Amino acid sequence: MHGVVMVWFFLVPSIPAVLGNFLIPLMIGARDVAFPRLNLLSWYLFMIGGIMAVAAIVAGGVDTGWTFYTPYSTTYANSAVVPMVAGIFIAGFSSILTGINFIVTVHTMRTRGMTWFRMPLFVWAMYATSLVMVLATPVLAITLSLVAVERLWGVGIFDPALGGDPILFQHLFWFYSHPAVYIMILPSMGVISELVTCFSRNQIFGYKFIAFSSLAIAALGFLVWGHHMFVSGQSIYASLVFSMLSFMVAIPSGVKVFNWIVTLRNGTISYKTPMLYALGFVGLFTVGGLTGLFLASLAVDIHVHDTYFVVAHFHYIMVGSAVMAYLGGIHYWWPKMTGRTYPEKWGVFSAVLLFLGFNLTFFPQFVLGYMGMVRRVAEYPPEFQVLNVLSSAGASILGVAYLIPLIYLTHSLLMPRTAGPNPWNAKGLEWTTASPPPEHNFDEPPTVTEPPYNYEQEAVAVALSAGPPEEGPDHGRTGQENA
Amino acid sequence: MTTIDALEPLKADYLTTRWSIRSWLLSVDHKRIAMLYLISITGYFFIGGSNSSHPRPILSPATSTTGCSRCTAW
């Protein structure tokens, strides 16, 4: 249930539905998304699906894990599988409609002068994500429907006794769910591209490479689903191809990481709260991505398959990367979204605490998994106790680090609107309008005349004068240190 | 809207143009829809987070359908 809720009701909609909805029209100079009513419908579908999922949890939940593997989910599980898959099915339409909306918005609503290569990289990332949402989510919808059909009416699709094939489910499920990993991580990469650029006061290095690497990840994401099935009995030749394609995903991901690092290297870094989240992302994503290569290697995967090594790996991607980027993005655009600023000291404190708590929680799990502790089993041998206790201790720190921003961000809503239109002195159309923006976004449609992230001249000026740092929404430090 | 403009010292923004619950739940403004998502997603995040502390005991070796702990990892 943890997996179901986190994947479909938090990670998939988090950055696209919150930051994407808020920012895409602002970033491309539009008045709204292309289909505003469809956008509202998406939220209602999301809520209906979510309420069904919560109802299924209240009714006892599911014991299948978020993957609903057959034949357990179709034949043996004695839990609320049908209500749960129905909830996910409905929420899936929210995802599809949001994706369609964003694709059409990016194609048709860009303002004068906003060419494709002047779009912020966040918009590029969201565009790639939307393509994956539209192309992959229908496969999940039909797969989960087939599970429900087999459970309810005994139609033989996955049960061998009825002439079905349980492995077919894994193929169908991962054909969606691996691309879904990129639905969760691509938007975060877009956020990080924005944060790294703004807080190093530097033009992004290799704009086109980052833009196209988003599309490359989206495309490759459809070709690697078999790496979840190395021990399912699939052909060794299929496994070899899937292994090679999985390694290839590391190329566009590496392009992004190296480009961020070069951007930082040439920049004037200020360690504001969003930047701390962004730097945390770069480190944790690198760990998560590199351990993904371990898992893509056939021989290593057979050893660590279904162990805590896998659990640690995907939490480094899903929590250490996706959630970090979501929080970084929320902190960065909070002044724009609400007109309020938050206490910078608390922001820095919780960002650091989150990083420490996260690593304490999940790093021991790499060790545990490598030593052979299996997933999805509550008991473990006594020699694993110490590392498990460390991990639990980290989880409580992590929990506190999530609650602190919830408290101070909510509290900031009681404060006056003092942020101003551009508290970070950032580039991009969203910073040219008021904070919070008027209902129609821009008083008159903006015209774009300069390349994206045109920080260079200003960086030179700051470096030369070393004058007072720009006004930020912080009440504490305003570090302007050279990288 | 004009009356609110007259009352407010600040220029009306997307948060303050209308106050009713209906104007939020039936809004077609992408910024308000984003805020609706923000609130609901935060709720799900904490629901999902609290679920993380409840491992599913059903798949422990003793109760598995196959009796083999390595095979229970669905």
XYZ file of C-alpha atoms in Angstrom:
557
model
C 0.000 0.000 0.000
C 2.947 2.254 0.695
C 4.091 1.635 -2.866
C 0.658 2.077 -4.439
C -0.001 5.392 -2.719
C 3.482 6.778 -3.198
C 3.825 5.808 -6.855
C 0.415 6.660 -8.273
C -0.883 9.252 -5.877
C 2.291 11.103 -5.029
C 5.286 10.550 -7.325
C 3.562 10.386 -10.712
C 1.454 13.517 -10.207
C 3.814 15.420 -7.874
C 5.993 17.607 -10.064
C 3.882 17.443 -13.261
C 0.550 18.229 -11.660
C 1.716 20.818 -9.131
C 4.753 22.559 -10.596
C 4.002 21.642 -14.218
C 0.467 22.943 -14.049
C 1.520 26.093 -12.301
C 4.615 26.857 -14.321
C 4.287 25.640 -17.909
C 1.856 28.389 -18.979
C 3.860 31.001 -17.071
C 7.162 29.793 -18.494
C 6.014 29.891 -22.105
C 4.111 33.141 -21.687
C 0.604 31.693 -22.036
C -2.587 32.702 -20.315
C -3.469 29.138 -19.298
C -3.012 25.556 -20.467
C -4.583 24.605 -23.799
C -7.591 22.840 -22.252
C -8.400 24.408 -18.876
C -11.581 22.392 -18.296
C -9.806 19.148 -19.123
C -7.233 20.199 -16.547
C -9.921 20.492 -13.882
C -11.351 17.127 -14.954
C -7.874 15.622 -14.447
C -7.878 16.761 -10.837
C -11.336 15.306 -10.223
C -10.322 11.988 -11.763
C -7.199 12.022 -9.595
C -9.292 12.648 -6.489
C -11.865 9.973 -7.364
C -9.090 7.458 -7.979
C -7.355 8.518 -4.783
C -10.489 8.213 -2.688
C -11.096 4.732 -4.110
C -7.535 3.782 -3.194
C -7.962 5.123 0.339
C -11.273 3.255 0.594
C -9.478 0.083 -0.501
C -6.880 0.700 2.224
C -9.604 1.174 4.828
C -11.271 -2.028 3.586
C -8.121 -3.941 4.448
C -5.698 -2.881 1.759
C -3.830 -5.066 -0.680
C -1.067 -7.528 0.074
C 0.216 -7.778 -3.479
C 2.720 -4.942 -3.371
C 2.420 -2.144 -5.897
C 3.330 -4.523 -8.727
C 0.218 -6.767 -8.474
C 2.163 -9.760 -9.788
C 0.073 -12.646 -11.039
C -0.936 -15.325 -10.187
C -0.913 -14.002 -6.596
C -3.019 -10.923 -7.374
C -5.483 -12.780 -9.587
C -5.837 -16.130 -7.864
C -4.490 -16.183 -4.302
C -4.643 -12.682 -2.792
C -7.588 -12.351 -0.456
C -7.593 -8.583 -0.285
C -9.076 -5.464 -1.889
C -7.294 -5.888 -5.223
C -10.220 -4.888 -7.445
C -11.052 -1.578 -5.702
C -7.366 -0.717 -5.645
C -6.752 -1.366 -9.336
C -9.966 0.497 -10.124
C -8.618 3.518 -8.233
C -5.341 3.342 -10.126
C -7.213 2.901 -13.428
C -9.149 6.130 -12.836
C -6.102 8.053 -11.646
C -4.343 6.877 -14.800
C -6.776 8.869 -16.909
C -5.833 11.948 -14.915
C -2.249 11.311 -15.935
C -3.113 10.789 -19.618
C -5.253 13.932 -19.803
C -2.593 16.019 -18.074
C -0.033 14.727 -20.558
C -2.210 15.586 -23.557
C -2.880 19.019 -22.109
C 0.813 19.781 -21.662
C 1.808 18.530 -25.109
C -0.823 20.687 -26.813
C 0.028 23.643 -24.593
C 3.715 23.493 -25.461
C 2.969 23.120 -29.167
C 0.334 25.816 -29.527
C 0.502 28.312 -26.679
C 4.083 29.593 -26.752
C 4.243 33.370 -26.816
C 5.936 35.485 -29.457
C 9.666 34.820 -29.585
C 9.430 31.690 -27.413
C 11.070 29.306 -29.841
C 11.611 25.640 -28.941
C 15.214 26.324 -28.002
C 14.327 29.270 -25.811
C 12.025 27.159 -23.657
C 13.192 26.541 -20.104
C 14.586 23.047 -19.605
C 11.797 22.368 -17.128
C 9.345 22.707 -20.017
C 11.449 20.358 -22.155
C 11.485 17.811 -19.354
C 7.744 18.128 -18.855
C 7.204 17.741 -22.589
C 9.178 14.484 -22.620
C 7.318 13.317 -19.510
C 3.970 14.092 -21.102
C 4.836 11.960 -24.116
C 5.591 9.039 -21.801
C 2.374 9.622 -19.835
C 0.252 9.554 -22.964
C 1.974 6.549 -24.532
C 2.551 4.329 -21.488
C -0.376 4.874 -19.120
C -3.000 3.207 -21.387
C -0.965 -0.009 -21.164
C -1.204 0.087 -17.376
C -4.930 0.769 -17.568
C -5.588 -2.284 -19.731
C -3.211 -4.483 -17.711
C -4.906 -3.700 -14.423
C -8.320 -4.105 -16.074
C -7.274 -7.594 -17.155
C -6.328 -8.407 -13.561
C -9.770 -7.267 -12.419
C -11.496 -9.190 -15.218
C -9.689 -12.380 -14.298
C -10.417 -11.949 -10.575
C -14.063 -11.071 -11.020
C -15.153 -13.319 -13.865
C -12.450 -15.949 -14.119
C -11.467 -15.063 -17.667
C -8.196 -16.872 -18.328
C -5.533 -14.311 -19.122
C -2.799 -14.846 -16.573
C -3.794 -18.136 -14.875
C -2.235 -21.165 -16.606
C -5.102 -23.366 -15.422
C -7.401 -21.232 -17.569
C -4.978 -21.083 -20.480
C -3.279 -17.851 -19.426
C 0.341 -16.892 -18.811
C 1.428 -15.268 -15.537
C 4.629 -13.928 -17.111
C 2.524 -12.004 -19.629
C 1.463 -9.799 -16.733
C 5.057 -8.906 -15.953
C 5.696 -7.891 -19.545
C 2.580 -5.725 -19.682
C 3.077 -4.263 -16.228
C 6.700 -3.286 -16.716
C 6.022 -1.954 -20.191
C 4.186 0.788 -18.317
C 6.020 0.789 -15.055
C 9.509 1.225 -16.329
C 8.552 4.275 -18.402
C 6.673 5.369 -15.266
C 10.009 5.574 -13.488
C 10.911 8.234 -16.042
C 7.540 9.935 -15.517
C 8.742 10.333 -11.936
C 12.378 11.285 -12.558
C 12.323 13.397 -15.755
C 10.339 16.276 -14.216
C 12.786 16.351 -11.303
C 15.671 16.651 -13.737
C 13.860 19.627 -15.259
C 13.523 21.258 -11.849
C 17.195 20.684 -11.086
C 18.238 22.261 -14.390
C 16.389 25.417 -13.317
C 17.763 25.471 -9.764
C 21.383 24.734 -10.643
C 21.392 27.499 -13.232
C 19.773 30.141 -11.062
C 21.850 29.539 -7.952
C 25.167 29.343 -9.755
C 24.271 32.533 -11.660
C 25.489 30.886 -14.797
C 24.189 29.963 -18.211
C 23.424 26.245 -18.290
C 26.157 24.228 -19.932
C 24.963 22.302 -23.010
C 21.346 23.472 -23.184
C 20.496 21.402 -26.257
C 22.152 18.297 -24.862
C 20.044 18.523 -21.713
C 16.885 19.163 -23.722
C 17.449 16.231 -26.062
C 18.649 13.933 -23.290
C 15.152 14.263 -21.782
C 13.677 12.999 -25.035
C 16.319 10.275 -25.261
C 15.489 9.051 -21.757
C 11.788 9.082 -22.621
C 12.416 6.995 -25.749
C 14.874 4.536 -24.173
C 12.523 4.123 -21.227
C 10.184 2.094 -23.415
C 12.871 -0.406 -24.369
C 14.190 -1.600 -21.020
C 11.228 -3.188 -19.239
C 12.767 -6.650 -19.379
C 15.471 -5.700 -16.875
C 12.875 -6.262 -14.164
C 12.491 -9.829 -15.408
C 16.009 -11.241 -15.567
C 15.052 -14.060 -13.202
C 11.549 -14.611 -14.604
C 12.752 -17.256 -17.026
C 12.781 -15.030 -20.076
C 15.204 -15.857 -22.872
C 18.827 -15.136 -22.035
C 19.121 -13.382 -25.402
C 16.246 -11.068 -24.476
C 17.977 -10.419 -21.150
C 21.220 -9.548 -22.919
C 19.479 -6.977 -25.105
C 17.542 -5.507 -22.196
C 20.750 -5.314 -20.183
C 22.539 -3.437 -22.954
C 19.635 -1.030 -23.483
C 19.473 -0.384 -19.743
C 23.134 0.572 -19.748
C 22.368 2.990 -22.576
C 19.989 4.956 -20.322
C 23.056 5.929 -18.342
C 24.302 8.004 -21.288
C 21.596 10.705 -21.370
C 21.408 10.619 -17.553
C 25.156 11.107 -17.372
C 24.943 13.948 -19.888
C 22.619 15.754 -17.518
C 24.720 15.158 -14.408
C 27.946 16.238 -16.092
C 26.297 19.335 -17.563
C 24.988 20.348 -14.145
C 28.436 19.862 -12.668
C 30.080 21.990 -15.352
C 27.419 24.654 -14.810
C 28.282 24.647 -11.110
C 32.001 24.627 -11.854
C 31.761 27.827 -13.871
C 29.268 29.501 -11.593
C 28.994 31.732 -8.556
C 27.162 29.475 -6.147
C 24.835 30.658 -3.402
C 23.732 27.962 -0.980
C 20.068 28.868 -0.600
C 17.504 26.257 0.451
C 16.453 25.245 -3.096
C 20.101 24.914 -4.087
C 20.778 22.586 -1.149
C 17.995 20.336 -2.372
C 19.434 20.533 -5.894
C 22.944 19.617 -4.758
C 21.478 16.784 -2.674
C 19.688 15.611 -5.790
C 22.826 15.542 -7.908
C 24.681 13.408 -5.359
C 21.846 11.033 -4.530
C 20.796 10.648 -8.150
C 24.355 9.697 -9.022
C 24.371 6.992 -6.330
C 20.924 5.772 -7.367
C 21.814 5.808 -11.047
C 25.119 4.008 -10.663
C 23.593 1.273 -8.513
C 21.034 0.951 -11.299
C 23.921 -0.131 -13.509
C 24.778 -2.849 -10.979
C 21.228 -4.101 -11.336
C 21.329 -3.918 -15.122
C 24.293 -6.310 -15.126
C 22.875 -9.789 -15.544
C 25.158 -11.661 -13.156
C 24.976 -9.068 -10.356
C 21.213 -8.818 -10.693
C 20.785 -12.545 -10.127
C 22.613 -12.136 -6.809
C 20.785 -9.037 -5.578
C 17.388 -9.535 -7.252
C 14.512 -8.940 -4.821
C 16.828 -7.914 -2.024
C 17.126 -4.658 -0.103
C 19.790 -3.609 -2.603
C 16.965 -3.013 -5.058
C 14.902 -1.271 -2.386
C 17.796 1.074 -1.599
C 18.468 1.697 -5.295
C 14.975 2.810 -6.208
C 14.563 4.842 -3.036
C 17.705 6.764 -3.988
C 15.962 7.550 -7.281
C 12.399 8.008 -6.063
C 13.000 9.695 -2.696
C 16.571 10.919 -2.826
C 16.054 12.337 -6.294
C 12.382 12.828 -7.136
C 11.204 14.005 -3.700
C 14.299 16.164 -3.170
C 13.664 17.876 -6.505
C 9.975 18.309 -5.707
C 10.808 19.969 -2.388
C 13.543 22.055 -3.988
C 11.097 23.180 -6.653
C 8.397 23.974 -4.093
C 10.887 26.103 -2.131
C 12.155 27.825 -5.272
C 8.725 28.712 -6.671
C 6.965 29.155 -3.316
C 7.400 32.961 -3.475
C 5.906 32.887 -6.970
C 3.041 30.590 -6.020
C 2.017 32.312 -2.812
C 3.781 35.681 -2.763
C 5.271 34.687 0.603
C 8.762 33.940 1.734
C 9.728 31.260 4.223
C 12.360 31.394 6.991
C 15.630 30.570 5.248
C 17.246 29.168 8.408
C 14.536 26.560 8.824
C 14.745 25.811 5.122
C 18.479 25.164 5.270
C 18.102 23.122 8.451
C 15.427 20.834 7.069
C 17.212 20.386 3.726
C 20.382 19.258 5.512
C 18.411 17.088 7.941
C 16.569 15.482 5.036
C 19.827 14.622 3.310
C 21.306 13.081 6.452
C 18.137 11.239 7.438
C 17.704 9.902 3.934
C 21.211 8.488 3.750
C 20.981 6.965 7.215
C 17.723 5.286 6.200
C 18.657 3.898 2.825
C 22.417 3.481 2.682
C 22.386 0.553 5.178
C 19.862 -1.120 2.891
C 22.465 -1.375 0.125
C 24.675 -3.313 2.535
C 21.784 -5.432 3.809
C 20.683 -6.305 0.319
C 24.158 -7.184 -0.802
C 24.458 -9.473 2.227
C 21.244 -11.173 1.164
C 18.303 -9.661 3.059
C 15.253 -10.231 0.868
C 12.484 -7.738 0.172
C 8.847 -8.029 1.185
C 9.511 -10.320 4.138
C 8.985 -8.903 7.610
C 11.461 -11.158 9.425
C 15.204 -11.058 9.051
C 18.085 -13.036 10.549
C 19.610 -11.581 13.759
C 22.912 -10.625 12.101
C 21.063 -7.938 10.128
C 19.723 -6.262 13.255
C 22.220 -3.424 13.634
C 21.833 -2.137 10.105
C 18.046 -2.427 10.332
C 18.007 -0.385 13.535
C 20.159 2.278 11.884
C 17.775 2.364 8.958
C 14.751 2.764 11.240
C 16.489 5.553 13.137
C 17.153 7.307 9.850
C 13.490 6.947 8.901
C 12.400 8.906 11.972
C 14.871 11.695 11.141
C 13.552 11.676 7.589
C 9.989 11.946 8.850
C 10.847 14.992 10.960
C 12.647 16.560 7.998
C 9.427 16.275 5.963
C 7.268 17.750 8.712
C 9.384 20.882 9.235
C 8.786 22.326 5.731
C 5.098 21.449 6.009
C 4.928 23.546 9.168
C 6.928 26.599 8.095
C 5.484 26.720 4.580
C 1.945 26.550 5.971
C 2.862 29.178 8.555
C 4.254 31.457 5.844
C 0.757 31.692 4.357
C -0.202 33.841 7.353
C 2.551 36.320 6.536
C 2.155 39.355 4.273
C 2.975 39.026 0.606
C 6.430 40.495 0.522
C 8.260 38.257 -1.911
C 8.147 40.574 -4.906
C 8.049 39.430 -8.510
C 11.600 38.084 -8.698
C 13.096 37.283 -5.283
C 15.910 35.102 -6.675
C 16.824 37.520 -9.436
C 16.169 34.628 -11.793
C 15.654 34.536 -15.534
C 12.528 33.155 -17.162
C 9.122 34.542 -18.007
C 7.487 33.312 -14.799
C 9.595 35.832 -12.873
C 8.478 38.789 -15.000
C 4.940 38.832 -13.656
C 3.695 39.622 -10.150
C 3.960 37.172 -7.213
C 1.409 35.681 -6.922
C 0.540 36.155 -10.591
C -2.749 37.751 -11.629
C -5.472 35.408 -12.853
C -4.546 36.052 -16.501
C -0.796 35.557 -15.777
C 0.573 38.487 -17.811
C -0.930 41.933 -18.241
C 0.048 41.744 -21.875
C 1.493 38.780 -23.779
C 5.266 38.887 -23.272
C 7.755 38.816 -26.129
C 10.958 36.826 -25.747
C 14.099 38.346 -27.213
C 16.942 36.624 -25.394
C 18.236 33.064 -25.051
C 17.229 31.054 -21.970
C 19.238 31.378 -18.746
C 20.976 34.545 -19.863
C 22.907 34.817 -16.611
C 26.361 35.271 -18.040
C 26.691 39.051 -18.190
C 25.278 39.461 -14.754
C 27.627 36.816 -13.346
C 30.553 38.811 -14.654
C 29.198 41.978 -13.083
C 28.691 40.287 -9.710
C 32.153 38.771 -9.800
C 33.762 42.100 -10.629
C 31.974 44.220 -8.087
C 31.550 41.584 -5.348
C 28.937 44.042 -4.212
C 25.950 43.397 -1.966
C 24.214 40.126 -2.828
C 20.847 40.315 -4.489
C 17.775 40.668 -2.327
C 16.553 37.204 -1.421
C 13.535 36.123 0.578
C 15.818 35.018 3.365
C 16.310 36.540 6.745
C 19.639 34.918 7.335
C 22.687 34.298 5.266
C 23.107 35.416 1.692
C 26.219 33.557 0.718
C 27.868 34.546 -2.545
C 30.789 32.216 -2.718
C 32.914 31.289 -5.640
C 32.717 27.675 -6.639
C -13.889 41.579 -9.122
C -13.803 45.337 -9.446
C -15.290 45.720 -5.972
C -12.541 43.564 -4.514
C -10.023 45.652 -6.391
C -11.429 48.696 -4.686
C -11.221 47.094 -1.249
C -7.785 45.563 -1.598
C -4.742 47.750 -1.398
C -2.898 45.099 -3.431
C -3.709 44.301 -7.027
C -5.931 41.216 -7.156
C -3.984 38.070 -7.928
C -5.147 34.551 -8.703
C -5.436 33.747 -4.995
C -7.541 36.739 -4.076
C -9.803 37.375 -7.075
C -12.601 35.244 -5.642
C -12.884 33.673 -2.241
C -15.720 31.119 -2.377
C -15.006 27.391 -2.086
C -16.940 26.943 -5.321
C -14.573 29.286 -7.109
C -11.735 26.975 -6.104
C -13.367 23.612 -6.755
C -14.706 24.666 -10.168
C -11.757 26.828 -11.141
C -10.268 26.369 -14.587
C -7.240 28.516 -13.717
C -4.134 26.357 -14.034
C -2.630 28.029 -10.960
C -5.591 27.214 -8.734
C -5.707 23.643 -10.060
C -2.015 23.373 -9.213
C -2.807 24.441 -5.645
C -5.615 21.848 -5.437
C -3.093 19.226 -6.514
C -0.529 20.562 -4.048
C -2.908 20.123 -1.133
C -4.193 16.683 -2.159
C -0.745 15.342 -3.036
C 0.621 16.460 0.318
C -2.177 14.473 1.935
C -1.339 11.339 -0.048
C 2.345 11.795 0.726
C 1.691 11.569 4.432
C -0.789 8.691 4.007
C 1.819 6.823 1.995
C 4.536 7.805 4.435
C 2.653 6.418 7.413
C 2.116 3.183 5.475
C 5.860 2.744 5.163
C 6.097 1.805 8.825
C 3.716 -1.123 8.413
C 5.517 -3.964 6.640
C 3.194 -6.633 5.395
C 3.572 -9.616 7.701
C 1.718 -11.938 5.341
C 4.768 -12.743 3.266
C 6.880 -14.029 6.101
C 8.209 -17.555 5.521
C 5.774 -19.270 7.862
C 2.653 -17.969 6.156
C 3.750 -17.973 2.551
C 1.775 -19.967 0.044
C 4.828 -21.868 -1.071
C 6.724 -22.260 2.176
C 9.922 -20.955 0.642
C 11.030 -17.550 1.808
C 13.023 -16.839 -1.340
C 9.917 -17.574 -3.424
C 7.590 -15.314 -1.479
C 9.010 -12.171 -2.950
C 6.223 -11.407 -5.338
